[in-house]
XYZ file of C-alpha atoms in Angstrom:
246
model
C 0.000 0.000 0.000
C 1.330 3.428 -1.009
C 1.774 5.892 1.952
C -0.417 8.828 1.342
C 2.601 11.238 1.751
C 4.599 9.101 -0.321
C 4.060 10.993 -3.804
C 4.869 14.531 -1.967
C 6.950 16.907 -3.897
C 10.112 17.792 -1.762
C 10.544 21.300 -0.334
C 13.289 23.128 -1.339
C 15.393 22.672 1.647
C 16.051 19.523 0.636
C 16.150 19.121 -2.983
C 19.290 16.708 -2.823
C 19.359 13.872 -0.905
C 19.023 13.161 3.233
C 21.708 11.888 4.717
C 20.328 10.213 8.252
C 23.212 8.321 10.207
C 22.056 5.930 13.339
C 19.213 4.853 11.182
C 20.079 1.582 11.421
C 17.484 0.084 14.496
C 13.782 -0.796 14.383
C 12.029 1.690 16.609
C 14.631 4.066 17.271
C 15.313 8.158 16.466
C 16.828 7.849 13.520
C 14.358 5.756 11.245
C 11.598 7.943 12.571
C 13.536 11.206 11.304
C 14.337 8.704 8.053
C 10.728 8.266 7.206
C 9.619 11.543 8.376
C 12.031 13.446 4.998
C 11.111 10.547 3.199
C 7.348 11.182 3.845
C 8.262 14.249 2.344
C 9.932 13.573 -0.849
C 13.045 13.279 0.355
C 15.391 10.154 -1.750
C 16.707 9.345 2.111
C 20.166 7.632 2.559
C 20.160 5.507 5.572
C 23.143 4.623 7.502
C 24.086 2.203 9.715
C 27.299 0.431 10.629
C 25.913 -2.760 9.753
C 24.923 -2.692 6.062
C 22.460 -5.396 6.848
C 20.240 -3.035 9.617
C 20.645 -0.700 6.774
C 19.482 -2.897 4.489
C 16.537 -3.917 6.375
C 15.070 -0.165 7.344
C 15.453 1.303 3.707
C 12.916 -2.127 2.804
C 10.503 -0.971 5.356
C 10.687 2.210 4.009
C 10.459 0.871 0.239
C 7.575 -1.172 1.309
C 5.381 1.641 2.639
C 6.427 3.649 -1.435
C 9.303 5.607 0.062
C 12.865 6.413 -1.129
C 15.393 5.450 0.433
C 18.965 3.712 -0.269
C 20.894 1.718 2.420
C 24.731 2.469 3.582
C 27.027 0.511 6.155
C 29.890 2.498 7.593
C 31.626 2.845 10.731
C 31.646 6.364 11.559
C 33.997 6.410 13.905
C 36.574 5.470 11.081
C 37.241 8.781 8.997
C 38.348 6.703 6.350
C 35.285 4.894 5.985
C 33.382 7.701 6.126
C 35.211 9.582 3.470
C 34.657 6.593 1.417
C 30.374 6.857 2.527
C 30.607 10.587 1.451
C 31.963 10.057 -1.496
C 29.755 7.137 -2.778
C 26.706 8.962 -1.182
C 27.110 11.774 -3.650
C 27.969 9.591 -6.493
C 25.010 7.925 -6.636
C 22.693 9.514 -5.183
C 24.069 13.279 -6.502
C 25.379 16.085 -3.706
C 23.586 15.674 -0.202
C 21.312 18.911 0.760
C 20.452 17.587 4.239
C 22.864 15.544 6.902
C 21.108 14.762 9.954
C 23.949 13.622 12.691
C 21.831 11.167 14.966
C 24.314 8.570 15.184
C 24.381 7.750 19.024
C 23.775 6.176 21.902
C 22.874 6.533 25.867
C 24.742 5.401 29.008
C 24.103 5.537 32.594
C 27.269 5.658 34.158
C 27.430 6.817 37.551
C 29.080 8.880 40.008
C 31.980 10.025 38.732
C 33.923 8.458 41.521
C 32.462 5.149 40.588
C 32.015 4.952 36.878
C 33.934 2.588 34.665
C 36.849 4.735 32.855
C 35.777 3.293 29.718
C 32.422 4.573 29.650
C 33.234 8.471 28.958
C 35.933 7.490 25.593
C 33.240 4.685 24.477
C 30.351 7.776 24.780
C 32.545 10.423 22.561
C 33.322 7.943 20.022
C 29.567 6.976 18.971
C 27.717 10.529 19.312
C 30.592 13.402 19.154
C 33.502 11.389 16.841
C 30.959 10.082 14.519
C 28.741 13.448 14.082
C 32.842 14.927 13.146
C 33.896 12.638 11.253
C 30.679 12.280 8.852
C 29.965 16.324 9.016
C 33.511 16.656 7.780
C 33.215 14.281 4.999
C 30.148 15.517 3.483
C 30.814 19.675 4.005
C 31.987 19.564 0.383
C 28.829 18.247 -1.266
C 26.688 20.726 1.182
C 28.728 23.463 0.114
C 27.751 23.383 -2.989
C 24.064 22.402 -2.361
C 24.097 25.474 0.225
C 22.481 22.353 2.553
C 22.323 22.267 6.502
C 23.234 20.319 9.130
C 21.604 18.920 12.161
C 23.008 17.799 15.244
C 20.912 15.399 17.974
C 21.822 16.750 21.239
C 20.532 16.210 24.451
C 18.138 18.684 27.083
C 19.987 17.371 30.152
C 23.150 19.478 28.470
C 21.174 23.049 28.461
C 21.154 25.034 31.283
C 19.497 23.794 34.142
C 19.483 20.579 32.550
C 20.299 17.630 35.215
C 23.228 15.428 34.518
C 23.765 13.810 38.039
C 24.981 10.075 37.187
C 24.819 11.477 33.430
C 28.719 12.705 33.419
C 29.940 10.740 30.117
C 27.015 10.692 27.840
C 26.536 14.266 29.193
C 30.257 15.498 27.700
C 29.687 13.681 24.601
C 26.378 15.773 24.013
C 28.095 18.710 25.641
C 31.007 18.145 22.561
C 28.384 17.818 20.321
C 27.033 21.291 21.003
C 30.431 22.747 20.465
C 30.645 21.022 17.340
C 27.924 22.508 15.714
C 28.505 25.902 16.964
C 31.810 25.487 15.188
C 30.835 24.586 11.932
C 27.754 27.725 12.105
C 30.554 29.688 12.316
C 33.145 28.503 10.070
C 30.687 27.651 7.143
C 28.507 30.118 7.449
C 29.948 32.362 4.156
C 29.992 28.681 2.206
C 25.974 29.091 3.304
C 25.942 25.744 5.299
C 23.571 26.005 8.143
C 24.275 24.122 11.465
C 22.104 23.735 13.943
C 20.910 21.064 17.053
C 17.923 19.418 18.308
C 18.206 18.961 22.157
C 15.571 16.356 23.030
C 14.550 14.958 26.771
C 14.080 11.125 26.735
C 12.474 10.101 23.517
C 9.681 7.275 23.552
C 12.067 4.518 21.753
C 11.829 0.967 22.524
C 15.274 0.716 24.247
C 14.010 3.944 26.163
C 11.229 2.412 27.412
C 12.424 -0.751 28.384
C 16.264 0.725 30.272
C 14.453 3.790 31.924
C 12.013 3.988 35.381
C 8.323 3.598 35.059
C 7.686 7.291 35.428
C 9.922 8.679 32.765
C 7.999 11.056 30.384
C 8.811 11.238 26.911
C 9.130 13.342 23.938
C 7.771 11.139 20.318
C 10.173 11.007 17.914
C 8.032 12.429 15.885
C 8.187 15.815 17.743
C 11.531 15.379 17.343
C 11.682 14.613 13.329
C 9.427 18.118 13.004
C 12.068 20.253 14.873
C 14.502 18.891 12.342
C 12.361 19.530 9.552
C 12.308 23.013 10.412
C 15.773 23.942 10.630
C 16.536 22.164 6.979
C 13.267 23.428 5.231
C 13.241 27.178 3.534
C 11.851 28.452 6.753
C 14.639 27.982 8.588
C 17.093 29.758 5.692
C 18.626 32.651 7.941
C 18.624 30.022 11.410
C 22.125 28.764 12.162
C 24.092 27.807 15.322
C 20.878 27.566 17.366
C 19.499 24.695 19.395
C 15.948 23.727 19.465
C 15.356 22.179 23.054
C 12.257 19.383 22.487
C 10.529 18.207 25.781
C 7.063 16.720 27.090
């Protein structure tokens, strides 16, 4: 059955393809910001670091009429991801949209207590990977004029509360700084860079690791923030973060 969206023209924000990295996992972020462009017209690239989870969400997205192409690549390699970039953009043509949301989350602790692997293991899968795949495809959103979104996290913002939070809470912290950094350096190339900074989103690993009273943002809610910042709208937003909560 053809999803009633499916035939949508797509805006101008994102004439080239979508780039969406951590799409890899059956009820998680990234898929839902995946099929949310692709809803929209978007020709969606997933990516995944196993080809085969790739694989598998580009067929559900196939099977509901969508567009979308499957990638492996592990993003905390730079020279894998150079290679992603570049075979991205040669067969899909130059990206408009890259939506970092390669991650993950980690309880770990009093600092005085937690395991001194945690905070390197947290960097590498949401700061290193967002780095390593914005640098690779700058060049093809250059000349697109395209944007960039970073997923963040609300316990990072002011106020926010990071108590037992220390290591995921520097990696999103990093991430912040990251995108700040590229508003400002590509900002006369007219790349856009902004963040989403969510509170716990209503994922099935969510759900299942957190307590009983935990209250959720839908990834959908999320997937519309992003929207924004890549669509027309959102031409003259960059560096800014967009904090989503319940």
């Amino acid at each position: 059955m053809t999803h009633p969206l499916a035939a949508a023209p797509a805006p101008a924000g994102w004439a080239g393809p979508v780039v969406v990295t951590g799409a890899g996992r059956s009820g998680q972020l990234g898929i839902a910001i995946a099929r949310s462009f692709a809803q929209r017209g978007a020709h969606v690239a997933i990516v995944a670091r196993a080809l085969d989870d790739a694989r598998e969400r580009a067929a559900e997205l196939r099977s509901e009429g969508l567009t979308a192409s499957p990638f492996g690549c592990d993003l905390s390699d730079p020279s894998a991801t150079a290679t992603l970039a570049a075979t991205v953009n040669a067969e899909l043509g130059h990206v408009s949209v890259l939506i970092n949301a390669a991650g993950g989350f980690a309880f770990s602790g009093p600092v005085a207590d937690a395991d001194p692997l945690v905070p390197s293991a947290q960097f590498a899968i949401s700061a290193l990977t967002a780095y390593n795949a914005t640098q690779a495809f700058l060049p093809a959103l250059r000349t697109t004029r395209g944007s960039v979104v970073f997923v963040a996290s609300a316990s990072v913002l002011p106020g926010g509360r990071v108590k037992g939070l220390s290591a995921y809470a520097m990696a999103k912290a990093s991430v912040l700084m990251l995108m700040r950094a590229v508003a400002q350096e590509e900002a006369n190339n007219g790349v856009r860079s902004n963040a989403v900074a969510p509170g716990a989103i209503r994922t099935a690993s969510n759900v299942e690791s957190m307590p009983t009273t935990t209250r959720y943002v839908a990834p959908e809610s999320v997937s519309a923030a992003i929207r924004f910042l890549c669509s027309p709208d959102a031409v003259n937003v960059t560096g800014q973060v967009i904090e989503v909560t319940p």
